[in-house]
Short mmCIF file of C-alpha atoms in Angstrom, two decimals:
data_model
loop_
_atom_site.label_atom_id
_atom_site.label_comp_id
_atom_site.label_asym_id
_atom_site.label_seq_id
_atom_site.Cartn_x
_atom_site.Cartn_y
_atom_site.Cartn_z
CA UNK I 1 3.79 -2.17 3.21
CA UNK I 2 1.21 -2.98 0.78
CA UNK I 3 -1.61 -4.87 2.75
CA UNK I 4 -3.71 -7.37 0.29
CA UNK I 5 -6.17 -8.11 2.32
CA UNK I 6 -6.26 -11.50 1.22
CA UNK I 7 -5.77 -12.29 5.21
CA UNK I 8 -7.52 -9.39 6.95
CA UNK I 9 -7.34 -11.00 10.48
CA UNK I 10 -8.82 -14.85 10.21
CA UNK I 11 -6.19 -16.77 8.81
CA UNK I 12 -3.64 -14.30 6.95
CA UNK I 13 -2.63 -11.65 8.70
CA UNK I 14 -3.13 -7.41 7.92
CA UNK I 15 0.32 -6.46 7.33
CA UNK I 16 2.12 -3.28 6.07
CA UNK I 17 2.11 -2.69 3.03
CA UNK I 18 -0.05 -4.62 0.75
CA UNK I 19 -0.85 -7.30 2.94
CA UNK I 20 -4.53 -6.55 3.54
CA UNK I 21 -6.05 -5.14 0.76
CA UNK I 22 -4.39 -7.57 -1.82
CA UNK I 23 -4.88 -10.31 0.40
CA UNK I 24 -1.82 -10.40 2.40
CA UNK I 25 -3.36 -10.37 5.93
CA UNK I 26 -5.84 -7.65 6.74
CA UNK I 27 -3.49 -5.26 7.56
CA UNK I 28 -0.33 -4.26 5.83
CA UNK I 29 1.90 -0.21 4.07
CA UNK I 30 4.81 0.28 -0.45
CA UNK I 31 15.85 4.80 -0.19
CA UNK I 32 17.54 6.71 -2.28
CA UNK I 33 15.98 9.74 -2.82
CA UNK I 34 16.67 13.37 -3.30
CA UNK I 35 13.27 14.74 -0.99
CA UNK I 36 13.09 13.71 2.84
CA UNK I 37 15.35 10.90 3.91
CA UNK I 38 12.95 7.86 5.73
CA UNK I 39 13.73 8.43 9.89
CA UNK I 40 12.25 7.53 13.77
CA UNK I 41 8.99 9.05 13.77
CA UNK I 42 6.76 10.33 16.31
CA UNK I 43 3.47 10.39 14.31
CA UNK I 44 0.00 11.00 16.40
CA UNK I 45 -1.02 8.19 18.05
CA UNK I 46 1.26 5.44 16.20
CA UNK I 47 5.29 6.97 17.24
CA UNK I 48 8.22 5.09 16.56
CA UNK I 49 6.97 1.98 18.45
CA UNK I 50 4.64 0.96 16.07
CA UNK I 51 6.15 1.72 13.05
CA UNK I 52 9.22 -0.77 14.11
CA UNK I 53 6.37 -3.61 15.25
CA UNK I 54 4.89 -3.20 11.38
CA UNK I 55 8.66 -3.20 9.75
CA UNK I 56 9.47 -6.45 12.17
CA UNK I 57 7.07 -8.14 11.94
CA UNK I 58 6.68 -8.34 7.90
CA UNK I 59 9.85 -8.61 7.65
CA UNK I 60 9.64 -12.07 9.68
CA UNK I 61 7.31 -12.80 6.54
CA UNK I 62 8.42 -11.20 4.06
CA UNK I 63 9.69 -14.25 1.51
CA UNK I 64 6.83 -16.40 2.24
CA UNK I 65 4.04 -13.21 1.61
CA UNK I 66 6.56 -13.00 -1.68
CA UNK I 67 5.46 -17.02 -2.39
CA UNK I 68 2.21 -16.54 -1.24
CA UNK I 69 0.95 -13.67 -2.50
CA UNK I 70 3.55 -12.20 -5.52
CA UNK I 71 1.13 -13.71 -7.92
CA UNK I 72 -1.81 -12.53 -6.80
CA UNK I 73 -3.43 -10.13 -9.19
CA UNK I 74 -3.48 -13.42 -11.72
CA UNK I 75 -6.73 -13.81 -9.60
CA UNK I 76 -7.77 -10.35 -9.20
CA UNK I 77 -9.36 -8.95 -12.68
CA UNK I 78 -10.88 -5.97 -11.62
CA UNK I 79 -8.28 -5.19 -9.70
CA UNK I 80 -5.85 -5.23 -12.28
CA UNK I 81 -9.05 -3.05 -14.98
CA UNK I 82 -8.32 -0.68 -11.75
CA UNK I 83 -4.41 -0.69 -12.28
CA UNK I 84 -5.01 -0.60 -15.42
CA UNK I 85 -7.24 2.74 -15.63
CA UNK I 86 -5.23 4.56 -13.00
CA UNK I 87 -1.79 3.54 -15.83
CA UNK I 88 -3.63 5.15 -18.98
CA UNK I 89 -4.36 7.96 -17.15
CA UNK I 90 -1.31 8.48 -15.54
CA UNK I 91 -0.34 9.04 -18.84
CA UNK I 92 3.25 7.63 -21.48
CA UNK I 93 5.82 8.59 -19.56
CA UNK I 94 4.25 8.44 -16.33
CA UNK I 95 6.02 8.42 -12.54
CA UNK I 96 4.44 5.54 -10.56
CA UNK I 97 5.49 5.87 -6.42
CA UNK I 98 3.73 2.83 -5.82
CA UNK I 99 3.38 3.49 -1.78
CA UNK I 100 3.50 0.40 0.67
CA UNK I 101 4.84 -1.51 -1.95
CA UNK I 102 5.71 -5.01 -0.43
CA UNK I 103 7.60 -7.69 -2.67
CA UNK I 104 7.31 -5.09 -5.55
CA UNK I 105 4.02 -7.30 -7.95
CA UNK I 106 1.97 -4.93 -8.59
CA UNK I 107 5.48 -1.87 -9.21
CA UNK I 108 6.49 -4.80 -11.68
CA UNK I 109 2.66 -5.12 -12.59
CA UNK I 110 2.47 -0.63 -13.60
CA UNK I 111 5.92 -1.37 -14.87
CA UNK I 112 4.60 -3.46 -17.33
CA UNK I 113 2.03 -1.48 -19.21
CA UNK I 114 4.92 1.15 -19.85
CA UNK I 115 4.61 3.19 -16.67
CA UNK I 116 8.21 4.34 -15.01
CA UNK I 117 7.73 2.97 -11.22
CA UNK I 118 9.36 3.17 -7.99
CA UNK I 119 8.46 1.06 -4.52
CA UNK I 120 8.39 2.60 -1.67
CA UNK I 121 8.49 -0.24 1.57
CA UNK I 122 9.18 0.43 5.70
CA UNK I 123 10.08 -3.62 5.26
CA UNK I 124 13.87 -3.61 4.67
CA UNK I 125 13.43 -7.23 3.44
CA UNK I 126 10.37 -6.44 1.41
CA UNK I 127 12.75 -4.07 -0.30
CA UNK I 128 15.38 -6.25 -0.95
CA UNK I 129 13.36 -8.83 -1.97
CA UNK I 130 12.18 -6.55 -4.82
CA UNK I 131 15.21 -5.24 -5.40
CA UNK I 132 16.94 -8.79 -6.01
CA UNK I 133 12.34 -9.97 -8.09
CA UNK I 134 12.86 -6.93 -10.12
CA UNK I 135 16.28 -5.65 -10.75
CA UNK I 136 15.06 -3.14 -13.67
CA UNK I 137 13.12 -1.37 -11.15
CA UNK I 138 14.00 1.36 -8.40
CA UNK I 139 13.11 0.32 -4.72
CA UNK I 140 13.75 2.73 -1.42
CA UNK I 141 13.25 1.93 2.05
CA UNK I 142 10.93 4.39 4.01
CA UNK I 143 7.52 5.45 6.16
CA UNK I 144 4.71 6.94 4.58
CA UNK I 145 4.68 9.45 7.04
CA UNK I 146 8.08 10.78 5.88
CA UNK I 147 8.53 9.53 2.66
CA UNK I 148 11.95 8.99 1.05
CA UNK I 149 10.64 11.18 -2.28
CA UNK I 150 11.49 14.94 -3.32
CA UNK I 151 8.42 17.86 -3.71
CA UNK I 152 6.45 17.05 -6.81
CA UNK I 153 8.64 13.69 -7.70
CA UNK I 154 6.14 11.60 -8.66
CA UNK I 155 2.93 11.93 -11.45
CA UNK I 156 0.56 9.34 -9.83
CA UNK I 157 1.20 7.45 -6.99
CA UNK I 158 -0.76 4.15 -5.14
CA UNK I 159 -1.29 2.63 -1.49
CA UNK I 160 -2.81 -0.40 -1.76
CA UNK I 161 -3.09 -1.65 1.54
CA UNK I 162 -0.64 0.41 3.34
CA UNK I 163 -2.77 2.34 4.99
CA UNK I 164 -3.94 0.22 7.23
CA UNK I 165 -1.12 -0.04 9.12
CA UNK I 166 -1.38 3.47 10.33
CA UNK I 167 -2.56 5.24 13.63
CA UNK I 168 -5.88 7.56 13.42
CA UNK I 169 -4.11 10.53 13.96
CA UNK I 170 -1.56 9.58 10.95
CA UNK I 171 -3.99 9.05 8.40
CA UNK I 172 -4.65 12.54 7.01
CA UNK I 173 -0.62 13.41 7.95
CA UNK I 174 0.23 10.49 5.46
CA UNK I 175 -2.49 12.33 3.07
CA UNK I 176 0.01 15.14 3.23
CA UNK I 177 2.82 13.69 2.47
CA UNK I 178 1.27 11.85 -0.36
CA UNK I 179 0.58 14.55 -1.86
CA UNK I 180 3.53 16.31 -1.45
CA UNK I 181 5.37 14.23 -3.65
CA UNK I 182 2.98 14.20 -6.26
CA UNK I 183 2.79 17.15 -9.14
CA UNK I 184 0.10 19.10 -9.05
CA UNK I 185 -3.34 17.53 -10.10
CA UNK I 186 -1.53 13.52 -9.71
CA UNK I 187 -3.46 10.97 -8.83
CA UNK I 188 -3.41 8.95 -6.21
CA UNK I 189 -4.95 5.40 -5.72
CA UNK I 190 -5.96 4.33 -2.76
CA UNK I 191 -7.73 0.65 -1.19
CA UNK I 192 -8.87 -0.48 1.87
CA UNK I 193 -11.00 -3.02 4.34
CA UNK I 194 -13.95 -1.48 4.94
CA UNK I 195 -15.43 -1.16 8.28
CA UNK I 196 -14.14 0.29 12.10
CA UNK I 197 -12.60 -2.50 13.48
CA UNK I 198 -9.06 -3.37 14.35
CA UNK I 199 -7.20 -6.54 13.83
CA UNK I 200 -4.25 -7.53 15.06
CA UNK I 201 -2.40 -10.16 14.48
CA UNK I 202 0.10 -11.50 16.95
CA UNK I 203 0.99 -15.58 14.58
CA UNK I 204 1.03 -15.11 10.93
CA UNK I 205 2.06 -17.84 8.47
CA UNK I 206 4.07 -19.64 11.66
CA UNK I 207 5.98 -16.74 12.24
CA UNK I 208 5.92 -14.75 15.29
CA UNK I 209 4.68 -11.23 14.62
CA UNK I 210 2.83 -8.03 15.77
CA UNK I 211 0.59 -5.88 13.42
CA UNK I 212 -2.55 -4.03 13.53
CA UNK I 213 -5.03 -3.53 10.48
CA UNK I 214 -7.03 -0.47 10.85
CA UNK I 215 -10.37 -1.13 8.74
CA UNK I 216 -11.80 2.74 7.19
CA UNK I 217 -14.25 4.11 6.20
CA UNK I 218 -14.90 5.01 3.13
CA UNK I 219 -16.03 8.62 4.61
CA UNK I 220 -13.83 8.87 6.27
CA UNK I 221 -10.75 8.65 3.98
CA UNK I 222 -12.34 10.92 1.42
CA UNK I 223 -12.46 13.70 3.90
CA UNK I 224 -9.41 13.08 5.32
CA UNK I 225 -7.77 13.37 1.71
CA UNK I 226 -10.02 16.55 0.95
CA UNK I 227 -8.03 17.94 3.93
CA UNK I 228 -4.72 16.51 2.70
CA UNK I 229 -5.41 18.78 -0.63
CA UNK I 230 -7.10 16.13 -3.00
CA UNK I 231 -10.10 16.02 -4.75
CA UNK I 232 -11.80 12.01 -4.89
CA UNK I 233 -12.51 11.36 -8.78
CA UNK I 234 -14.45 8.30 -7.89
CA UNK I 235 -15.22 5.59 -5.79
CA UNK I 236 -15.70 2.06 -6.03
CA UNK I 237 -16.12 -0.80 -3.36
CA UNK I 238 -16.55 -4.01 -3.72
CA UNK I 239 -16.94 -8.17 -1.86
CA UNK I 240 -14.08 -10.36 -2.18
CA UNK I 241 -12.95 -13.01 -4.13
CA UNK I 242 -13.91 -16.56 -2.67
CA UNK I 243 -9.83 -17.10 -1.91
CA UNK I 244 -9.24 -13.56 -0.23
CA UNK I 245 -10.38 -12.90 3.76
CA UNK I 246 -14.19 -12.24 4.01
CA UNK I 247 -14.12 -8.03 4.49
CA UNK I 248 -14.94 -5.81 1.56
CA UNK I 249 -13.24 -3.43 0.42
CA UNK I 250 -12.89 -0.10 -1.34
CA UNK I 251 -10.85 1.42 -3.45
CA UNK I 252 -11.38 6.01 -3.93
CA UNK I 253 -9.42 7.55 -6.36
CA UNK I 254 -8.08 10.71 -6.26
CA UNK I 255 -6.28 13.93 -8.13
CA UNK I 256 -3.75 16.77 -5.65
CA UNK I 257 -5.70 19.96 -6.24
CA UNK I 258 -3.59 23.33 -6.13
#
């Protein structure tokens, strides 16, 4: 899902997809597809059990998440500028994947700029909301380690605060999987909370949850991107907006190299 970042542990939670950076909590990761199918994982440090905890947590808060976070880009001019530049670089007619899309609001924003967008999220409830709210868009249920897409299916992809729900050993495999579904030269924009801590959330907006938010160091993510076959083209860090959790955020724009 998309971790928004509003809640990075203090107050809101950190989520599955867009929740932790965009301002879900400080924690979350955006199935019909021609490539691999979504299924149970036994990834490096997280495994199927860890991913199931994230899935259940986001399912529980999905409706309230949409109500609270669905318009978050209205108050984030820098994020809108970055996404606008990203869409322009992707080019006319580009197909963009939103990996950890949550309820689909970022996918819809990109689609409003004339791009075809496919949202992918671990949470069935988030996918259902996306399909209901934005019936003109395509949403697929899937895991970042096993994306429901074919090789080279997308021209570009965003993963905004979705990597933060991965265990440390799963970061490199997830980026390699993102590379797989991008065409040669395809762009990837990732966003995450900066740090080395892990924030765990057991209550979120009055709901019982069990989800971890992994803060990441930009140098470590850059190294993992390089290992996965990307070249980092730009890096930006920013302080939180007044309505966000008090964490610094990083944005890395990378390009698939062959």
